[in-house]
Structures are given as structure tokens and as C-alpha cells.
């Protein structure tokens, strides 16, 4: 599989996709390049005519230059405005493409993304703006300013070479002064990115946990933390504005100094008969354009550094370890769904011990298989390894006699029905949540069967709108048990070859949980159902039970086998029956 890459070559490919727009932008830039030259020429012509030959003020040549100047002055704003829109469209295109690329990566590399702090992930999307702004705005503007400056400098040499080089020297000195603070500007930019991300992540956390904050009387600590984050963000913003303000300040100083030098030295040249008054005015106008690219380059350097840092961060995100793929063509056929775990081990980054340690087991192609163990035994980690959400440190997950990595990942996931411990529903209607990801719209009978299977039909009877009832963000207008029932119905609708349910009844009452888990036995007759649960009564009829402890598979068998021969299972069974 080709390694994803975000770099300047990626940017060039995007520009090629909008080649016509790029050509229009540069055509307008050329017009804006030539337009500023008309005004100083016309000014010089008029002044010299008045001071030397007043009768030729309205001569044919002067009138022609005046008409060209009028056209340039009138058309330049319109062309600039149109080009601003073109550049904005190009920037938006690049940003949209980049954000889509990041979003796809986020969706397809869950293992890596889930280990990243929320603030860091949010910053990736924010930094895409830096790249698009640089490519669509700053870079073309600098190119235009450089071309204008070069032509103005050549014209200044035509009028007076000494004044031209004096003006250039002053502009270069100004650019060095501006570049001297750019490192601090870039540091301030990065710090501001980070603090914005932390503030946004905490705000999302607070919004999601408003009920818990109120119940636990955490309003004051939450407000203090929020106040601290906002203050830090404001501090970095002030620092950024301060260092960012150096460029225009230095530019203003250089502009004034250049004018002073031109007027002083130009006056001397006039007295020597080497310049006319019109020449001096033309030089003054041209000099204002000479220093622009140096200031723009300083500003561009900041934006370039922002874009460079953004690209480096994106490359780090895109280049991190992915699940290994087979070099053979990816399979899209599953003749047998039996699962074999061969010496499977998993150790999360930064963890002191393995979450799974050398697990070897064989799961049938149909029937109910339960995974049990105390908290922290490795049950959820084993489920995540089977479903491909994490890559084993060593060992192999075999499905249908083939390594899991030999299958097309998206195709294989469509053969799985998964219910997580914390059931996730999205804003939208209940129906949209149920049918999302299905290749075909289910029939009314299929919907009814799936809802009845989990008991979710009772939920719909109480909701205005039924299937078309709208869910809030994170389905906060439903209880935890209601969300779990709908998540189970969603998995049932997929009619999966393998159903994986990780504590699917943790938010249900005991009676509802028992009824549902007993129903899984019937559902498992024509598919493999992997169930992680603490309700041991519900798995008495399971074909196989895997008992985990500290990441080890300590025993396996049927309920009756384990009650007789497994000390760990005996303890869990005794604790379970005692608690009833």
C-alpha cells in the first residue's frame, strides 16, 4: 500500500487540478504588475512639461500616457477584487482537499488516532488553514510584489542608478531587521495553536460532561481551569500580535527613511542638473513599491514557517505506523468465518505490561463464544485485536484460515456487527443511525425484527416521530440503556457473519440484560457471536468460554467444564451467584 504523504509535491498536484484558475490568477497578476508603472510615468511627464515646456503639457504623448494611467487606475481595483476572489477560491479548494484527506486518515487509522490527544487532532485541522493561506494567498502576493519591485528598480536605475541602489540597500537592511524576529513569531504561532487546541478540547469535554459536572459540584474547578486556559490563549495571542507587529513597524520606518534619502539626495542631484523635478517625484513613487516585497517576504516567512510546521506535523500523523498489509491481493471472499488466535500478544505504547500475552485459541464459525474475566483482564483488548482496531505486538488473527491483514479491511468490517461497551450514536434521526453503512435500505420487517430483538421497539413507542425522532449530539436525549438497545439493533440489521458485543448490556437492568443475552444464543445458530459480559448465567449455553486473567488465557471450555476445572471461573461464578 502506498504510504500517505503530505508535502509540497501534494500541493503541486492540487494546483494542477485547478490549472485554469491558476492561469487566470497569474494573468490578473501580470496586469497588476504593469498597472503601477503608468502613474509615475504620467506624473513625471506632467511635472517636467509644466516646469520645462508648458505648451506641451497636453501633447499627444502626454495625453496617451494619461489615458493609459486612467485605465490602469480604474481597472486595477476591479482586477484586484476579482483576483482576491480567485485566490480565495483556490485557497478554499486546497483547504477542503487537505481537510478531507486528514478526515479520511482519521477514520481509517483508528488505532493511531485514538492514541493522540484531542487537542493535537484538532490542531491538525486548524493547521490545514495555514497551508491553504500560504499557497492561495501569501505566495502569489509575494511573487507579484517581487516582480513589481524588480521592474520598479529597473525603472529607477533608468532615472538615477545611485538613488536606486541607495533605496535598495535601505530596503534590504529593513528586511534583515524584520527577519530577525521571525523565529519568535513562529514560536508564538505554535504556542497559540497548542493553547487553542487545549482550550477547544476542554470546552468539548465540558459540554459533553455538563450533567456530571453539576452532579459532582465541579463547576468551580471547571471554571478555574477554563479561565486559566483562556488566559493562556490570550497571552499567546498578545505575544503573537506583538512580534507580528514588528514587520509593519519596520516597514513604516524604512519607508520614511527611504523618502527622506530620496528627497535629500534627489534635491542635490537636481541642483547638479542630473535630475528633473518630475524624475524625483517618479523616483519617490517607484521607491514605495521597492520596499514592499521585503516586508511581504518577512510576513511570508512567518506564514511559510507556519505552513512548514503544519506539513511536518501532518507528515508525522500520516507516516505513523499503520496496520501491516499483505503484499498479496486483498481478499473479498469469506468462505468460512472461523477465527484462530495464534500466539497473540498486545502491549500498548507506554504500558508497562502486556494487555494480551501469548493467547492461542480457536473460535468456531457459528455459535456463541463468551469472553470473561475481571476488570483489566484484557477482554476489550482481545475484542479490539479481533476486530482490527489495534495491531497485535506479535502473533496473528486468522479469519477463515487467512491472516486478517489478507482481507480488504472495509469489506471485512461490513461482515462484522460490533456493539461497543460505550454505544455511540450520532446526531440525526434514529433511522439514519440504524441504516448508516448499509448497502441496501432494510425492509419494514427487517427493521421491526432488529428493534424487537433488542427491545428498542418499546423506546420508539414513547418517542414522538418514532424512527424519525431526532437525536441530539451524542444522543444525549436518550438514556444509556436506550442507546445500547439501538446500537444492538444497528448491529442486528447488518446480518453479520461475526457479531462482536463488548458488554452490550452494561446500561440495562438485570432482567432486560438476561433476556437479551439469552436471545443471542438463538441468533448465534447461523453466525459467530462473540460476547464479553459479566452476566455469567447468560453464557451457560455458550459453546466456548474464554477466561482471561492479566492478559493471559488461563482456561477455556463450556460453562460446566470450567465450573469443574477452572479455579478462576469458579471464583467468578461463586461471586456472581452470591451477588444475585
Coordinates of C-alpha atoms in Angstrom, one line a residue:
X1 CA 0.0 0.0 0.0
X2 CA 1.3 3.4 -0.9
X3 CA 2.3 5.4 2.1
X4 CA 0.2 8.6 2.5
X5 CA 2.3 11.7 2.1
X6 CA 1.5 15.4 2.5
X7 CA 4.2 17.7 1.1
X8 CA 4.9 20.4 -1.4
X9 CA 4.5 17.8 -4.2
X10 CA 1.0 17.1 -2.9
X11 CA 0.3 20.9 -3.1
X12 CA 1.5 21.0 -6.7
X13 CA -0.8 18.1 -7.6
X14 CA -3.8 20.1 -6.2
X15 CA -2.8 23.2 -8.2
X16 CA -2.7 21.1 -11.3
X17 CA -6.3 20.1 -10.7
X18 CA -7.2 23.8 -10.8
X19 CA -4.8 24.8 -13.6
X20 CA -7.2 27.1 -15.4
X21 CA -7.9 29.1 -12.2
X22 CA -4.1 29.3 -11.5
X23 CA -3.6 30.7 -15.1
X24 CA -6.3 33.3 -14.6
X25 CA -4.8 34.3 -11.2
X26 CA -1.4 34.9 -12.8
X27 CA -2.8 36.7 -15.8
X28 CA -4.5 39.2 -13.4
X29 CA -1.2 39.4 -11.5
X30 CA 0.6 40.4 -14.7
X31 CA -1.9 43.2 -15.2
X32 CA -1.5 44.4 -11.7
X33 CA 2.3 44.2 -12.3
X34 CA 2.1 46.6 -15.2
X35 CA -0.6 49.0 -13.9
X36 CA 1.5 50.7 -11.2
X37 CA 4.1 51.8 -13.8
X38 CA 1.7 54.1 -15.6
X39 CA 1.2 56.6 -12.7
X40 CA 4.8 57.5 -12.0
X41 CA 5.5 57.9 -15.8
X42 CA 2.4 60.2 -16.2
X43 CA 3.4 62.2 -13.1
X44 CA 7.0 62.7 -14.3
X45 CA 5.7 63.7 -17.8
X46 CA 3.3 66.3 -16.4
X47 CA 5.7 67.8 -13.9
X48 CA 8.5 68.1 -16.5
X49 CA 6.2 69.6 -19.1
X50 CA 5.0 72.2 -16.6
X51 CA 8.5 73.2 -15.5
X52 CA 10.2 73.0 -18.9
X53 CA 7.8 73.2 -21.8
X54 CA 4.3 74.3 -20.6
X55 CA 3.0 74.4 -24.1
X56 CA 3.5 70.6 -24.4
X57 CA 1.5 69.7 -21.2
X58 CA -1.4 68.3 -23.3
X59 CA 0.7 66.9 -26.1
X60 CA -0.3 63.7 -27.9
X61 CA 2.2 61.6 -26.0
X62 CA 1.2 63.0 -22.6
X63 CA -2.5 62.5 -23.3
X64 CA -1.8 58.9 -24.4
X65 CA 0.1 58.2 -21.2
X66 CA -2.7 59.9 -19.2
X67 CA -5.4 57.8 -20.8
X68 CA -3.3 54.6 -20.0
X69 CA -2.9 55.8 -16.4
X70 CA -6.6 56.4 -16.1
X71 CA -7.4 52.9 -17.4
X72 CA -4.8 51.4 -15.1
X73 CA -6.1 53.3 -12.0
X74 CA -9.7 52.5 -12.8
X75 CA -9.2 48.8 -13.7
X76 CA -6.6 47.9 -11.1
X77 CA -9.1 47.8 -8.1
X78 CA -11.6 45.7 -10.1
X79 CA -8.9 43.3 -11.2
X80 CA -7.5 43.1 -7.7
X81 CA -11.0 42.4 -6.3
X82 CA -11.7 39.7 -8.9
X83 CA -8.3 38.1 -8.2
X84 CA -8.9 38.2 -4.5
X85 CA -12.0 36.1 -5.1
X86 CA -10.0 33.7 -7.4
X87 CA -7.3 33.3 -4.8
X88 CA -9.9 32.7 -2.1
X89 CA -11.4 30.0 -4.2
X90 CA -8.0 28.4 -4.8
X91 CA -7.3 28.6 -1.0
X92 CA -10.7 27.1 -0.2
X93 CA -10.1 24.2 -2.7
X94 CA -6.8 23.4 -1.2
X95 CA -8.1 23.6 2.4
X96 CA -11.1 21.4 1.6
X97 CA -8.9 18.8 -0.1
X98 CA -6.5 18.8 2.8
X99 CA -9.2 18.6 5.4
X100 CA -10.9 15.8 3.6
X101 CA -7.5 13.9 3.4
X102 CA -7.0 14.4 7.1
X103 CA -10.5 13.3 7.9
X104 CA -10.2 10.1 5.8
X105 CA -6.9 9.3 7.6
X106 CA -8.6 9.9 10.9
X107 CA -11.4 7.5 10.0
X108 CA -9.1 4.8 8.6
X109 CA -6.3 4.8 11.3
X110 CA -8.4 4.5 14.5
X111 CA -5.6 2.7 16.3
X112 CA -3.1 5.6 15.9
X113 CA -5.7 8.5 16.1
X114 CA -7.1 7.2 19.3
X115 CA -3.7 7.5 21.0
X116 CA -3.4 11.2 20.1
X117 CA -4.7 13.9 22.4
X118 CA -7.9 15.6 21.2
X119 CA -6.1 18.9 21.2
X120 CA -3.5 17.6 18.8
X121 CA -6.0 16.2 16.4
X122 CA -8.0 19.5 16.4
X123 CA -4.7 21.3 15.7
X124 CA -4.2 19.2 12.5
X125 CA -7.4 20.6 11.1
X126 CA -6.5 24.1 12.2
X127 CA -3.1 23.9 10.6
X128 CA -4.5 23.0 7.2
X129 CA -5.7 26.6 7.1
X130 CA -2.0 27.7 7.3
X131 CA -1.1 25.7 4.3
X132 CA -4.0 26.9 2.2
X133 CA -3.5 30.5 3.2
X134 CA 0.2 30.3 2.3
X135 CA -0.4 28.7 -1.1
X136 CA -3.5 30.6 -2.1
X137 CA -2.7 34.0 -0.7
X138 CA 0.8 34.8 0.6
X139 CA 2.9 33.1 -2.0
X140 CA 1.1 34.6 -5.1
X141 CA 1.1 38.0 -3.4
X142 CA 4.8 37.8 -2.7
X143 CA 5.6 36.8 -6.3
X144 CA 3.6 39.7 -7.6
X145 CA 5.3 42.1 -5.2
X146 CA 8.8 40.8 -6.2
X147 CA 8.0 41.3 -9.9
X148 CA 6.7 44.8 -9.3
X149 CA 9.7 45.6 -7.2
X150 CA 12.1 44.3 -9.8
X151 CA 10.5 46.3 -12.6
X152 CA 10.4 49.4 -10.4
X153 CA 14.0 49.0 -9.5
X154 CA 15.0 48.8 -13.2
X155 CA 13.0 51.9 -14.0
X156 CA 14.6 53.7 -11.0
X157 CA 18.0 52.8 -12.5
X158 CA 16.9 54.4 -15.7
X159 CA 16.1 57.7 -13.8
X160 CA 19.1 57.5 -11.4
X161 CA 21.2 54.5 -10.6
X162 CA 22.7 55.9 -7.3
X163 CA 19.3 56.7 -5.8
X164 CA 18.0 53.3 -7.0
X165 CA 20.8 51.4 -5.2
X166 CA 20.5 53.5 -2.1
X167 CA 16.8 52.7 -1.9
X168 CA 17.5 49.0 -2.4
X169 CA 20.1 49.0 0.3
X170 CA 17.7 50.5 2.8
X171 CA 15.0 48.0 1.9
X172 CA 17.5 45.1 2.4
X173 CA 18.5 46.4 5.8
X174 CA 14.8 46.6 6.7
X175 CA 14.2 43.0 5.6
X176 CA 17.1 41.8 7.8
X177 CA 15.6 43.6 10.8
X178 CA 12.2 42.1 10.1
X179 CA 13.6 38.5 9.6
X180 CA 15.5 38.8 13.0
X181 CA 12.2 38.4 14.9
X182 CA 10.6 35.7 12.8
X183 CA 11.8 32.9 15.0
X184 CA 9.9 34.4 17.9
X185 CA 6.9 34.9 15.7
X186 CA 6.9 31.2 14.6
X187 CA 7.3 30.1 18.3
X188 CA 4.4 32.3 19.2
X189 CA 2.3 30.9 16.4
X190 CA 3.0 27.3 17.5
X191 CA 2.2 28.1 21.1
X192 CA -1.0 29.8 20.1
X193 CA -2.0 26.7 18.1
X194 CA -1.4 24.4 21.0
X195 CA -3.3 26.6 23.5
X196 CA -6.2 27.0 21.2
X197 CA -6.3 23.2 20.8
X198 CA -6.2 22.7 24.6
X199 CA -9.0 25.2 25.1
X200 CA -11.2 23.7 22.4
X201 CA -10.7 20.2 23.7
X202 CA -11.6 21.2 27.3
X203 CA -14.6 23.1 26.1
X204 CA -15.8 19.9 24.2
X205 CA -15.1 17.9 27.4
X206 CA -17.2 20.3 29.5
X207 CA -20.1 20.3 27.0
X208 CA -20.2 16.5 27.0
X209 CA -20.0 16.3 30.8
X210 CA -22.3 19.1 31.9
X211 CA -24.5 16.7 33.8
X212 CA -21.6 15.1 35.6
X213 CA -20.1 18.5 36.4
X214 CA -23.3 19.6 38.0
X215 CA -23.9 16.3 39.9
X216 CA -20.3 16.3 41.3
X217 CA -20.4 20.1 42.0
X218 CA -17.4 20.6 39.8
X219 CA -18.5 24.0 38.5
X220 CA -15.8 26.0 40.3
X221 CA -12.9 23.8 39.4
X222 CA -14.1 23.6 35.8
X223 CA -14.4 27.4 35.7
X224 CA -11.0 27.9 37.1
X225 CA -9.4 25.6 34.6
X226 CA -11.3 27.3 31.7
X227 CA -10.2 30.7 33.0
X228 CA -6.6 29.5 33.1
X229 CA -6.8 28.1 29.5
X230 CA -8.4 31.3 28.2
X231 CA -5.8 33.5 29.9
X232 CA -3.0 31.4 28.4
X233 CA -4.6 31.5 25.0
X234 CA -5.0 35.3 25.3
X235 CA -1.4 35.7 26.5
X236 CA 0.0 33.8 23.4
X237 CA -2.3 35.8 21.1
X238 CA -0.9 39.0 22.6
X239 CA 2.6 37.8 22.1
X240 CA 1.9 36.8 18.5
X241 CA 0.4 40.2 17.8
X242 CA 3.4 41.9 19.4
X243 CA 6.0 40.0 17.4
X244 CA 3.8 40.0 14.3
X245 CA 3.6 43.8 14.5
X246 CA 7.3 44.2 14.0
X247 CA 7.1 43.8 10.3
X248 CA 4.7 46.7 9.6
X249 CA 6.5 48.9 12.1
X250 CA 9.9 48.3 10.5
X251 CA 8.3 48.8 7.0
X252 CA 6.9 52.1 8.1
X253 CA 10.3 53.2 9.4
X254 CA 12.1 52.1 6.2
X255 CA 9.5 53.8 4.0
X256 CA 10.0 57.1 5.8
X257 CA 13.8 56.7 5.7
X258 CA 13.7 56.0 2.0
X259 CA 11.6 59.0 1.3
X260 CA 14.0 61.2 3.3
X261 CA 17.1 59.9 1.5
X262 CA 15.5 60.2 -1.9
X263 CA 14.3 63.8 -1.3
X264 CA 17.6 64.9 0.2
X265 CA 19.9 63.2 -2.3
X266 CA 17.4 63.9 -5.1
X267 CA 17.4 67.7 -4.3
X268 CA 21.2 67.6 -4.6
X269 CA 21.0 65.8 -8.0
X270 CA 18.5 68.4 -9.2
X271 CA 20.9 71.2 -8.3
X272 CA 23.6 69.4 -10.2
X273 CA 21.3 69.2 -13.2
X274 CA 21.3 65.4 -13.2
X275 CA 17.6 65.1 -12.3
X276 CA 14.4 66.9 -13.0
X277 CA 11.6 67.6 -10.5
X278 CA 9.4 65.1 -12.4
X279 CA 12.2 62.5 -12.2
X280 CA 12.4 63.0 -8.4
X281 CA 8.6 62.5 -8.0
X282 CA 8.7 59.4 -10.1
X283 CA 11.5 58.0 -8.1
X284 CA 9.6 58.6 -4.9
X285 CA 6.6 56.8 -6.2
X286 CA 8.7 53.9 -7.5
X287 CA 10.6 53.6 -4.2
X288 CA 7.4 52.9 -2.3
X289 CA 6.9 49.7 -4.4
X290 CA 10.6 48.7 -4.0
X291 CA 10.4 48.0 -0.3
X292 CA 7.0 46.2 -0.4
X293 CA 8.3 42.7 -1.2
X294 CA 10.9 42.8 1.6
X295 CA 8.2 43.5 4.1
X296 CA 6.0 40.9 2.4
X297 CA 8.8 38.4 2.4
X298 CA 9.1 38.8 6.2
X299 CA 5.4 38.2 6.6
X300 CA 5.6 35.4 4.1
X301 CA 8.4 33.8 6.1
X302 CA 6.2 33.6 9.1
X303 CA 3.4 32.1 7.0
X304 CA 5.9 29.8 5.3
X305 CA 7.2 28.6 8.7
X306 CA 3.6 28.0 9.8
X307 CA 2.9 26.0 6.7
X308 CA 6.1 24.1 7.0
X309 CA 5.4 23.2 10.6
X310 CA 1.9 22.2 9.6
X311 CA 3.2 19.9 6.8
X312 CA 5.7 18.4 9.2
X313 CA 3.0 17.6 11.7
X314 CA 0.7 16.2 9.0
X315 CA 3.5 14.0 7.7
X316 CA 4.2 12.7 11.2
X317 CA 0.5 11.9 11.5
X318 CA 0.2 10.3 8.1
X319 CA 3.5 8.5 8.4
X320 CA 2.9 6.8 11.7
X321 CA 2.8 3.1 11.9
X322 CA -0.2 1.6 10.2
X323 CA -1.6 -2.0 10.4
X324 CA 0.7 -4.1 8.2
X325 CA -0.9 -5.2 4.9
X326 CA -0.1 -8.3 3.0
X327 CA 1.7 -8.0 -0.3
X328 CA -0.8 -10.4 -1.9
X329 CA -4.0 -9.0 -3.4
X330 CA -6.6 -8.3 -0.7
X331 CA -9.4 -10.8 -0.5
X332 CA -13.1 -10.1 -0.7
X333 CA -14.3 -13.6 -0.1
X334 CA -15.0 -15.3 3.2
X335 CA -15.9 -19.0 2.8
X336 CA -15.5 -19.7 6.5
X337 CA -15.6 -17.3 9.4
X338 CA -13.8 -19.4 11.9
X339 CA -11.3 -17.3 13.9
X340 CA -8.0 -18.6 15.2
X341 CA -5.7 -16.6 17.5
X342 CA -2.1 -17.7 17.1
X343 CA 0.3 -16.6 19.9
X344 CA -1.4 -13.2 20.1
X345 CA 0.3 -10.5 22.2
X346 CA -0.5 -6.8 22.6
X347 CA 1.3 -4.1 24.5
X348 CA 0.1 -0.6 24.2
X349 CA 2.6 2.2 23.7
X350 CA 3.9 3.4 27.1
X351 CA 2.3 0.5 29.0
X352 CA 4.5 -1.4 31.5
X353 CA 2.9 -4.8 30.9
X354 CA 1.2 -6.6 28.0
X355 CA -2.6 -6.3 27.7
X356 CA -2.6 -9.7 25.9
X357 CA 0.1 -12.3 26.4
X358 CA 0.6 -15.2 24.0
X359 CA -3.0 -16.1 23.5
X360 CA -3.8 -19.0 21.3
X361 CA -7.4 -20.1 20.8
X362 CA -9.8 -21.3 18.1
X363 CA -13.3 -19.9 17.6
X364 CA -16.0 -21.8 15.6
X365 CA -17.7 -20.3 12.5
X366 CA -21.0 -20.3 14.3
X367 CA -22.3 -20.4 17.9
X368 CA -21.9 -18.2 21.0
X369 CA -18.4 -17.7 22.3
X370 CA -18.0 -15.7 25.6
X371 CA -15.0 -13.9 26.9
X372 CA -15.0 -13.4 30.7
X373 CA -12.6 -12.1 33.3
X374 CA -12.2 -9.5 35.9
X375 CA -11.7 -5.8 35.2
X376 CA -8.3 -5.3 33.4
X377 CA -8.1 -8.9 32.4
X378 CA -7.7 -7.9 28.7
X379 CA -11.2 -8.7 27.4
X380 CA -11.7 -5.4 25.5
X381 CA -8.2 -5.6 24.1
X382 CA -8.8 -9.1 22.7
X383 CA -12.0 -7.8 21.1
X384 CA -10.1 -4.8 19.6
X385 CA -7.5 -7.2 18.2
X386 CA -10.0 -9.5 16.6
X387 CA -11.9 -6.6 15.0
X388 CA -8.7 -4.9 13.8
X389 CA -8.9 -1.8 15.9
X390 CA -5.4 -2.5 17.3
X391 CA -2.4 -4.2 15.7
X392 CA -1.0 -7.1 17.8
X393 CA 2.5 -6.6 19.0
X394 CA 3.1 -10.2 17.8
X395 CA 1.0 -13.1 16.7
X396 CA -1.7 -13.4 14.1
X397 CA -5.5 -13.2 14.0
X398 CA -6.7 -15.7 11.4
X399 CA -10.1 -15.5 9.8
X400 CA -11.3 -18.2 7.6
X401 CA -7.8 -19.7 7.6
X402 CA -6.2 -16.5 6.4
X403 CA -4.4 -13.7 8.3
X404 CA -6.8 -10.8 8.9
X405 CA -4.5 -8.5 7.0
X406 CA -5.0 -10.5 3.8
X407 CA -8.6 -9.2 3.6
X408 CA -9.8 -5.8 2.3
X409 CA -10.3 -4.0 5.6
X410 CA -13.5 -2.2 4.6
X411 CA -15.0 -5.2 3.0
X412 CA -14.3 -7.4 6.1
X413 CA -15.7 -4.8 8.5
X414 CA -19.0 -5.0 6.7
X415 CA -19.2 -8.7 7.6
X416 CA -18.8 -7.7 11.3
X417 CA -21.6 -6.4 13.6
X418 CA -20.0 -4.6 16.5
X419 CA -21.5 -3.2 19.7
X420 CA -19.0 -1.3 21.8
X421 CA -19.1 -1.0 25.6
X422 CA -19.9 2.7 25.3
X423 CA -22.5 2.7 22.5
X424 CA -22.1 5.6 20.2
X425 CA -25.0 7.2 18.3
X426 CA -24.7 10.4 16.2
X427 CA -26.9 13.4 15.8
X428 CA -29.7 12.8 13.3
X429 CA -32.7 10.6 13.2
X430 CA -32.9 7.2 14.8
X431 CA -33.5 5.7 11.3
X432 CA -30.3 7.4 9.9
X433 CA -28.3 5.9 12.8
X434 CA -29.7 2.4 12.2
X435 CA -29.2 2.2 8.4
X436 CA -25.9 4.1 8.2
X437 CA -23.3 2.0 6.3
X438 CA -25.8 -0.5 4.9
X439 CA -25.6 -1.2 1.2
X440 CA -29.4 -1.5 0.9
X441 CA -32.3 0.0 2.7
X442 CA -33.8 -2.6 5.1
X443 CA -37.4 -3.6 4.7
X444 CA -40.0 -2.7 7.3
X445 CA -40.0 -6.3 8.5
X446 CA -36.2 -6.3 8.9
X447 CA -36.4 -3.0 10.9
X448 CA -39.1 -4.4 13.1
X449 CA -37.2 -7.6 13.7
X450 CA -34.0 -5.7 14.7
X451 CA -35.8 -3.3 17.0
X452 CA -37.8 -6.2 18.7
X453 CA -34.5 -8.2 19.1
X454 CA -33.0 -5.6 21.4
X455 CA -36.3 -4.3 22.9
X456 CA -35.8 -0.9 21.2
X457 CA -39.3 -1.0 19.7
X458 CA -40.5 0.0 23.2
X459 CA -38.3 3.1 23.0
X460 CA -39.8 4.2 19.7
X461 CA -43.3 3.8 21.1
X462 CA -42.5 6.6 23.6
X463 CA -40.7 9.0 21.2
X464 CA -42.6 11.5 19.1
X465 CA -41.7 10.7 15.5
X466 CA -40.7 7.1 16.2
X467 CA -37.9 6.1 13.8
X468 CA -37.8 9.7 12.6
X469 CA -37.2 11.2 16.0
X470 CA -34.2 13.4 16.1
X471 CA -31.2 12.6 18.4
X472 CA -29.1 15.3 20.0
X473 CA -25.3 15.4 19.8
X474 CA -24.1 12.1 21.2
X475 CA -27.8 11.1 21.6
X476 CA -27.9 12.9 24.9
X477 CA -31.7 12.9 24.8
X478 CA -31.6 9.1 25.3
X479 CA -30.6 7.1 28.4
X480 CA -27.5 4.8 28.3
X481 CA -29.7 1.7 28.1
X482 CA -31.7 3.2 25.2
X483 CA -28.5 3.9 23.3
X484 CA -27.3 0.4 23.9
X485 CA -30.6 -1.1 22.6
X486 CA -30.4 0.9 19.4
X487 CA -26.7 0.0 18.9
X488 CA -27.7 -3.7 19.2
X489 CA -30.5 -3.2 16.7
X490 CA -28.0 -1.5 14.3
X491 CA -25.7 -4.5 14.5
X492 CA -28.6 -6.9 14.0
X493 CA -29.6 -5.1 10.8
X494 CA -26.3 -5.8 9.2
X495 CA -27.0 -9.5 9.5
X496 CA -23.2 -10.0 10.1
X497 CA -21.2 -13.2 9.7
X498 CA -19.5 -12.3 13.0
X499 CA -21.2 -10.3 15.8
X500 CA -18.9 -8.9 18.5
X501 CA -20.6 -7.4 21.6
X502 CA -18.5 -5.9 24.3
X503 CA -20.6 -5.5 27.5
X504 CA -23.6 -4.7 25.4
X505 CA -26.0 -4.7 28.4
X506 CA -23.9 -2.7 30.9
X507 CA -26.6 0.0 31.0
X508 CA -29.6 -2.3 31.0
X509 CA -31.4 -3.6 34.1
X510 CA -30.6 -7.2 35.1
X511 CA -33.8 -8.7 33.7
X512 CA -33.5 -6.9 30.3
X513 CA -29.9 -7.9 30.1
X514 CA -30.6 -11.5 30.8
X515 CA -33.4 -11.7 28.3
X516 CA -31.3 -10.1 25.6
X517 CA -28.2 -12.2 26.2
X518 CA -30.4 -15.4 26.1
X519 CA -31.7 -14.2 22.8
X520 CA -28.2 -14.1 21.5
X521 CA -28.0 -17.9 21.7
X522 CA -30.7 -18.3 19.1
X523 CA -29.1 -15.6 16.9
X524 CA -25.8 -17.4 17.1
X525 CA -27.1 -20.5 15.4
X526 CA -26.1 -19.2 11.9
X527 CA -23.3 -16.8 12.8
X528 CA -20.4 -16.5 15.2
X529 CA -21.3 -14.3 18.2
X530 CA -18.5 -13.1 20.5
X531 CA -19.8 -11.8 23.8
X532 CA -17.9 -10.0 26.5
X533 CA -20.1 -10.0 29.6
X534 CA -20.3 -10.2 33.4
X535 CA -23.7 -11.9 33.3
X536 CA -22.5 -15.5 33.7
X537 CA -26.0 -17.0 33.7
X538 CA -26.5 -15.8 30.1
X539 CA -23.5 -17.7 28.8
X540 CA -24.2 -21.1 30.4
X541 CA -25.2 -22.3 26.9
X542 CA -22.2 -20.8 25.2
X543 CA -20.2 -23.3 23.0
X544 CA -17.0 -21.9 24.4
X545 CA -16.0 -19.6 27.1
X546 CA -12.5 -18.0 27.2
X547 CA -11.3 -17.0 30.7
X548 CA -8.7 -14.2 30.8
X549 CA -6.6 -13.0 33.7
X550 CA -3.9 -10.3 33.5
X551 CA -3.8 -10.7 29.7
X552 CA -3.4 -14.5 29.8
X553 CA -5.8 -17.1 28.6
X554 CA -6.0 -19.2 31.8
X555 CA -8.7 -21.6 30.7
X556 CA -11.4 -22.3 28.1
X557 CA -14.3 -24.6 27.7
X558 CA -18.0 -24.8 28.3
X559 CA -19.6 -23.5 31.5
X560 CA -19.9 -26.9 33.1
X561 CA -16.3 -27.8 32.2
X562 CA -15.0 -24.6 33.7
X563 CA -17.0 -24.8 36.9
X564 CA -15.4 -28.2 37.5
X565 CA -11.8 -27.5 36.4
X566 CA -11.1 -23.7 36.3
X567 CA -10.3 -22.0 39.6
X568 CA -10.6 -18.5 38.1
X569 CA -14.0 -19.3 36.6
X570 CA -15.2 -21.0 39.8
X571 CA -14.4 -17.8 41.8
X572 CA -16.3 -15.6 39.3
X573 CA -19.2 -18.0 39.3
X574 CA -19.4 -18.1 43.1
X575 CA -19.1 -14.3 43.3
X576 CA -21.8 -13.9 40.6
X577 CA -24.3 -16.4 42.3
X578 CA -23.7 -14.9 45.7
X579 CA -24.5 -11.4 44.4
X580 CA -27.8 -12.5 42.9

